[in-house]
CSV table of C-alpha atoms in Angstrom, one decimal:
chain,number,residue,atom,x,y,z
A,288,MET,CA,0.2,14.5,-18.1
A,289,VAL,CA,-1.2,17.6,-16.4
A,290,PHE,CA,-2.3,16.9,-12.9
A,291,ASN,CA,-5.7,17.9,-11.5
A,292,THR,CA,-6.9,20.3,-14.2
A,293,PRO,CA,-10.5,21.7,-14.0
A,294,PRO,CA,-13.0,20.2,-16.5
A,295,GLY,CA,-12.7,21.8,-19.9
A,296,TYR,CA,-9.3,23.5,-19.1
A,297,LYS,CA,-6.8,23.5,-22.0
A,298,HIS,CA,-3.3,24.3,-21.1
A,299,GLY,CA,-1.6,26.7,-23.5
A,300,PHE,CA,1.7,25.0,-24.1
A,301,ASN,CA,3.1,22.1,-26.1
A,302,ILE,CA,5.9,19.9,-25.0
A,303,VAL,CA,8.3,19.0,-27.8
A,304,ILE,CA,11.1,16.5,-27.6
A,305,ASN,CA,13.2,15.8,-30.7
A,306,ASN,CA,10.6,17.7,-32.9
A,307,VAL,CA,7.8,15.4,-31.6
A,308,ASN,CA,4.8,16.9,-29.8
A,309,LEU,CA,3.9,14.9,-26.7
A,310,GLN,CA,0.3,14.2,-26.3
A,311,ASN,CA,-1.5,14.8,-23.0
A,312,ALA,CA,-2.6,11.5,-21.3
A,313,SER,CA,-5.1,11.0,-18.6
A,314,SER,CA,-3.3,7.9,-17.3
A,315,VAL,CA,0.3,6.7,-17.6
A,316,LYS,CA,1.9,3.5,-16.5
A,317,PHE,CA,5.2,4.1,-14.8
A,318,LEU,CA,7.2,1.3,-13.2
A,319,GLY,CA,4.1,-0.9,-13.1
A,320,VAL,CA,1.9,1.7,-11.5
A,321,PHE,CA,-0.9,3.5,-13.3
A,322,VAL,CA,-0.9,7.2,-12.4
A,323,ASP,CA,-3.9,9.1,-13.5
A,324,SER,CA,-4.2,12.9,-13.8
A,325,LYS,CA,-6.5,13.3,-10.8
A,326,LEU,CA,-4.4,10.9,-8.6
A,327,THR,CA,-7.5,8.9,-7.8
A,328,TRP,CA,-5.6,5.6,-8.6
A,329,ASN,CA,-8.7,4.2,-10.1
A,330,ASP,CA,-6.9,2.9,-13.2
A,331,HIS,CA,-4.3,1.2,-11.0
A,332,ILE,CA,-6.9,-0.4,-8.7
A,333,SER,CA,-8.7,-1.7,-11.7
A,334,HIS,CA,-5.5,-3.2,-13.0
A,335,LEU,CA,-4.7,-4.7,-9.6
A,336,CYS,CA,-8.2,-6.2,-9.4
A,337,SER,CA,-7.8,-7.9,-12.8
A,338,GLN,CA,-4.3,-9.3,-11.8
A,339,VAL,CA,-5.6,-10.5,-8.4
A,340,GLU,CA,-8.7,-12.1,-10.0
A,341,LYS,CA,-6.4,-14.1,-12.3
A,342,GLY,CA,-4.5,-15.4,-9.2
A,343,VAL,CA,-7.8,-16.2,-7.4
A,344,GLY,CA,-8.9,-18.2,-10.5
A,345,ILE,CA,-5.7,-20.2,-10.6
A,346,ILE,CA,-6.0,-20.9,-6.9
A,347,GLY,CA,-9.6,-22.0,-7.4
A,348,ARG,CA,-8.6,-24.5,-10.1
A,349,LEU,CA,-5.7,-25.9,-8.1
A,350,LYS,CA,-7.2,-26.2,-4.6
A,351,HIS,CA,-8.6,-29.7,-5.3
A,352,ILE,CA,-5.3,-30.9,-6.7
A,353,LEU,CA,-2.6,-29.5,-4.4
A,354,PRO,CA,-2.2,-29.4,-0.6
A,355,LYS,CA,-3.1,-26.3,1.3
A,356,ASN,CA,0.5,-25.3,2.0
A,357,VAL,CA,1.3,-25.3,-1.7
A,358,ILE,CA,-1.8,-23.3,-2.5
A,359,ARG,CA,-0.7,-20.8,0.2
A,360,SER,CA,2.6,-20.5,-1.6
A,361,ILE,CA,0.8,-19.9,-4.9
A,362,TYR,CA,-1.2,-17.1,-3.1
A,363,LEU,CA,2.1,-15.6,-2.0
A,364,THR,CA,3.4,-15.8,-5.5
A,365,LEU,CA,0.4,-14.6,-7.6
A,366,VAL,CA,-1.7,-12.4,-5.3
A,367,TYR,CA,0.4,-11.0,-2.4
A,368,PRO,CA,3.0,-9.2,-4.6
A,369,HIS,CA,0.2,-7.2,-6.4
A,370,LEU,CA,-1.3,-6.1,-3.1
A,371,SER,CA,2.1,-5.1,-1.6
A,372,TYR,CA,3.9,-3.5,-4.6
A,373,CYS,CA,4.0,0.3,-4.3
A,374,SER,CA,1.1,0.3,-1.8
A,375,LEU,CA,2.6,3.4,-0.2
A,376,SER,CA,1.5,5.3,-3.3
A,377,TRP,CA,-1.9,3.9,-4.1
A,378,SER,CA,-3.2,3.2,-0.5
A,379,GLY,CA,-4.5,6.7,-0.2
A,380,THR,CA,-7.3,6.0,-2.7
A,381,SER,CA,-10.9,5.8,-1.7
A,382,LYS,CA,-12.2,3.2,0.7
A,383,THR,CA,-14.5,1.9,-2.0
A,384,SER,CA,-11.5,1.2,-4.2
A,385,LEU,CA,-9.6,-0.5,-1.4
A,386,ASN,CA,-12.7,-2.5,-0.6
A,387,LYS,CA,-12.6,-4.1,-4.1
A,388,LEU,CA,-9.2,-5.4,-3.4
A,389,THR,CA,-10.1,-6.5,0.1
A,390,VAL,CA,-13.0,-8.6,-1.3
A,391,LEU,CA,-10.8,-10.2,-3.8
A,392,GLN,CA,-8.2,-11.0,-1.1
A,393,LYS,CA,-10.8,-12.6,1.1
A,394,ARG,CA,-12.0,-14.6,-1.9
A,395,ALA,CA,-8.5,-15.9,-2.4
A,396,ILE,CA,-8.2,-16.9,1.3
A,397,ARG,CA,-11.5,-18.7,1.1
A,398,GLN,CA,-10.3,-20.6,-2.0
A,399,ILE,CA,-7.2,-21.7,-0.1
A,400,SER,CA,-9.2,-23.2,2.7
A,401,SER,CA,-12.1,-24.4,0.4
A,402,LEU,CA,-14.7,-22.4,2.3
A,403,ALA,CA,-18.1,-21.1,1.3
A,404,PRO,CA,-18.3,-17.5,-0.1
A,405,ARG,CA,-19.9,-16.1,3.0
A,406,ASP,CA,-17.6,-17.6,5.6
A,407,HIS,CA,-15.7,-15.3,7.9
A,408,THR,CA,-12.0,-14.9,7.1
A,409,SER,CA,-10.4,-13.3,10.2
A,410,THR,CA,-9.5,-16.6,11.7
A,411,LEU,CA,-8.3,-17.9,8.3
A,412,PHE,CA,-5.8,-15.0,8.0
A,413,LYS,CA,-4.4,-16.0,11.4
A,414,TYR,CA,-4.4,-19.7,10.7
A,415,LEU,CA,-2.7,-19.3,7.3
A,416,ASN,CA,-0.3,-16.7,8.8
A,417,LEU,CA,-1.2,-14.1,6.2
A,418,LEU,CA,-1.7,-10.3,6.4
A,419,LYS,CA,-4.9,-8.6,5.5
A,420,LEU,CA,-4.7,-5.7,2.9
A,421,GLN,CA,-4.8,-3.0,5.6
A,422,GLU,CA,-2.0,-4.8,7.5
A,423,ILE,CA,0.1,-5.1,4.4
A,424,ILE,CA,-0.2,-1.4,3.9
A,425,LYS,CA,0.6,-0.6,7.5
A,426,VAL,CA,3.7,-2.9,7.4
A,427,ASN,CA,4.9,-1.1,4.3
A,428,ILE,CA,4.4,2.3,5.8
A,429,ALA,CA,6.1,1.2,9.0
A,430,THR,CA,9.1,-0.2,7.0
A,431,PHE,CA,9.4,3.0,5.0
A,432,THR,CA,9.2,5.1,8.2
A,433,TYR,CA,11.8,3.0,9.9
A,434,ARG,CA,14.1,3.3,6.9
A,435,TYR,CA,13.6,7.1,6.8
A,436,VAL,CA,14.2,7.6,10.5
A,437,ASN,CA,17.4,5.5,10.4
A,438,ASN,CA,18.7,7.1,7.1
A,439,PHE,CA,18.5,3.8,5.2
A,440,LEU,CA,16.8,5.4,2.2
A,441,PRO,CA,18.5,7.0,-0.8
A,442,PRO,CA,19.7,10.6,-0.4
A,443,GLY,CA,16.7,11.9,-2.3
A,444,PHE,CA,14.5,11.1,0.7
A,445,SER,CA,16.6,13.0,3.2
A,446,HIS,CA,14.3,16.0,3.3
A,447,PHE,CA,11.2,14.2,2.3
A,448,PHE,CA,9.5,14.9,5.7
A,449,GLN,CA,9.9,17.8,8.1
A,450,SER,CA,10.4,16.3,11.5
A,451,LYS,CA,9.9,18.0,14.8
A,452,LEU,CA,11.8,16.7,17.8
A,453,PHE,CA,10.1,17.4,21.2
A,454,SER,CA,11.7,16.6,24.5
A,455,SER,CA,10.4,17.4,27.9
A,456,LYS,CA,12.5,18.9,30.7
A,457,LEU,CA,13.3,16.9,33.8
A,458,GLN,CA,10.5,17.2,36.3
A,459,TYR,CA,10.9,16.4,40.0
A,460,ALA,CA,7.9,15.1,41.9
A,461,SER,CA,9.2,16.7,45.1
A,462,GLU,CA,12.4,18.3,46.4
A,463,THR,CA,13.2,15.2,48.4
A,464,SER,CA,12.8,12.9,45.4
A,465,SER,CA,16.1,11.3,44.4
A,466,SER,CA,15.2,10.2,40.8
A,467,PRO,CA,13.8,12.5,38.2
A,468,SER,CA,10.8,11.4,36.1
A,469,ARG,CA,11.3,12.1,32.5
A,470,GLU,CA,9.1,11.7,29.5
A,471,PRO,CA,10.7,10.0,26.5
A,472,GLU,CA,11.5,12.1,23.4
A,473,LYS,CA,8.9,12.1,20.7
A,474,ILE,CA,9.4,12.4,17.0
A,475,ILE,CA,6.4,13.6,15.1
A,476,PHE,CA,6.0,13.5,11.4
């Protein structure tokens, strides 16, 4: 795959492994994530939507048979993992693409509570103790950042970011002041 080539551009090289020419592809599935040549993540979002729709359909069929807490567990099994897996990579896609997933997630939440399609979901997320898509993404980013700052990630990530450490000098309010005021150190990524 050649990333972000201009329209009509043909690269002048062939990649050969074991006497087999590799074909150029516009999208490749790697570890369950579809990566396209423009890094728009549209193929992956489409795949996610189809997987989440299946989960929503199953929830819709079972909501009349099973209690709400079991349906919530089914949501956490069939929908949530798709929304959470590798979201650090694909969450930078367009708002339109993310909105498709948000709409499907809200539909699943309404199915769990047996509500009408136009009912608001903000209170439902709190009542069911579930995270919205944007919150899932923020938690995953915060978890990754925590692991990076505390060196819990594999060594390949050790120089992934360039951090700048700023600290302020001690500042005294007046010469008679007995305790200095000091700003905490800040780490900026």
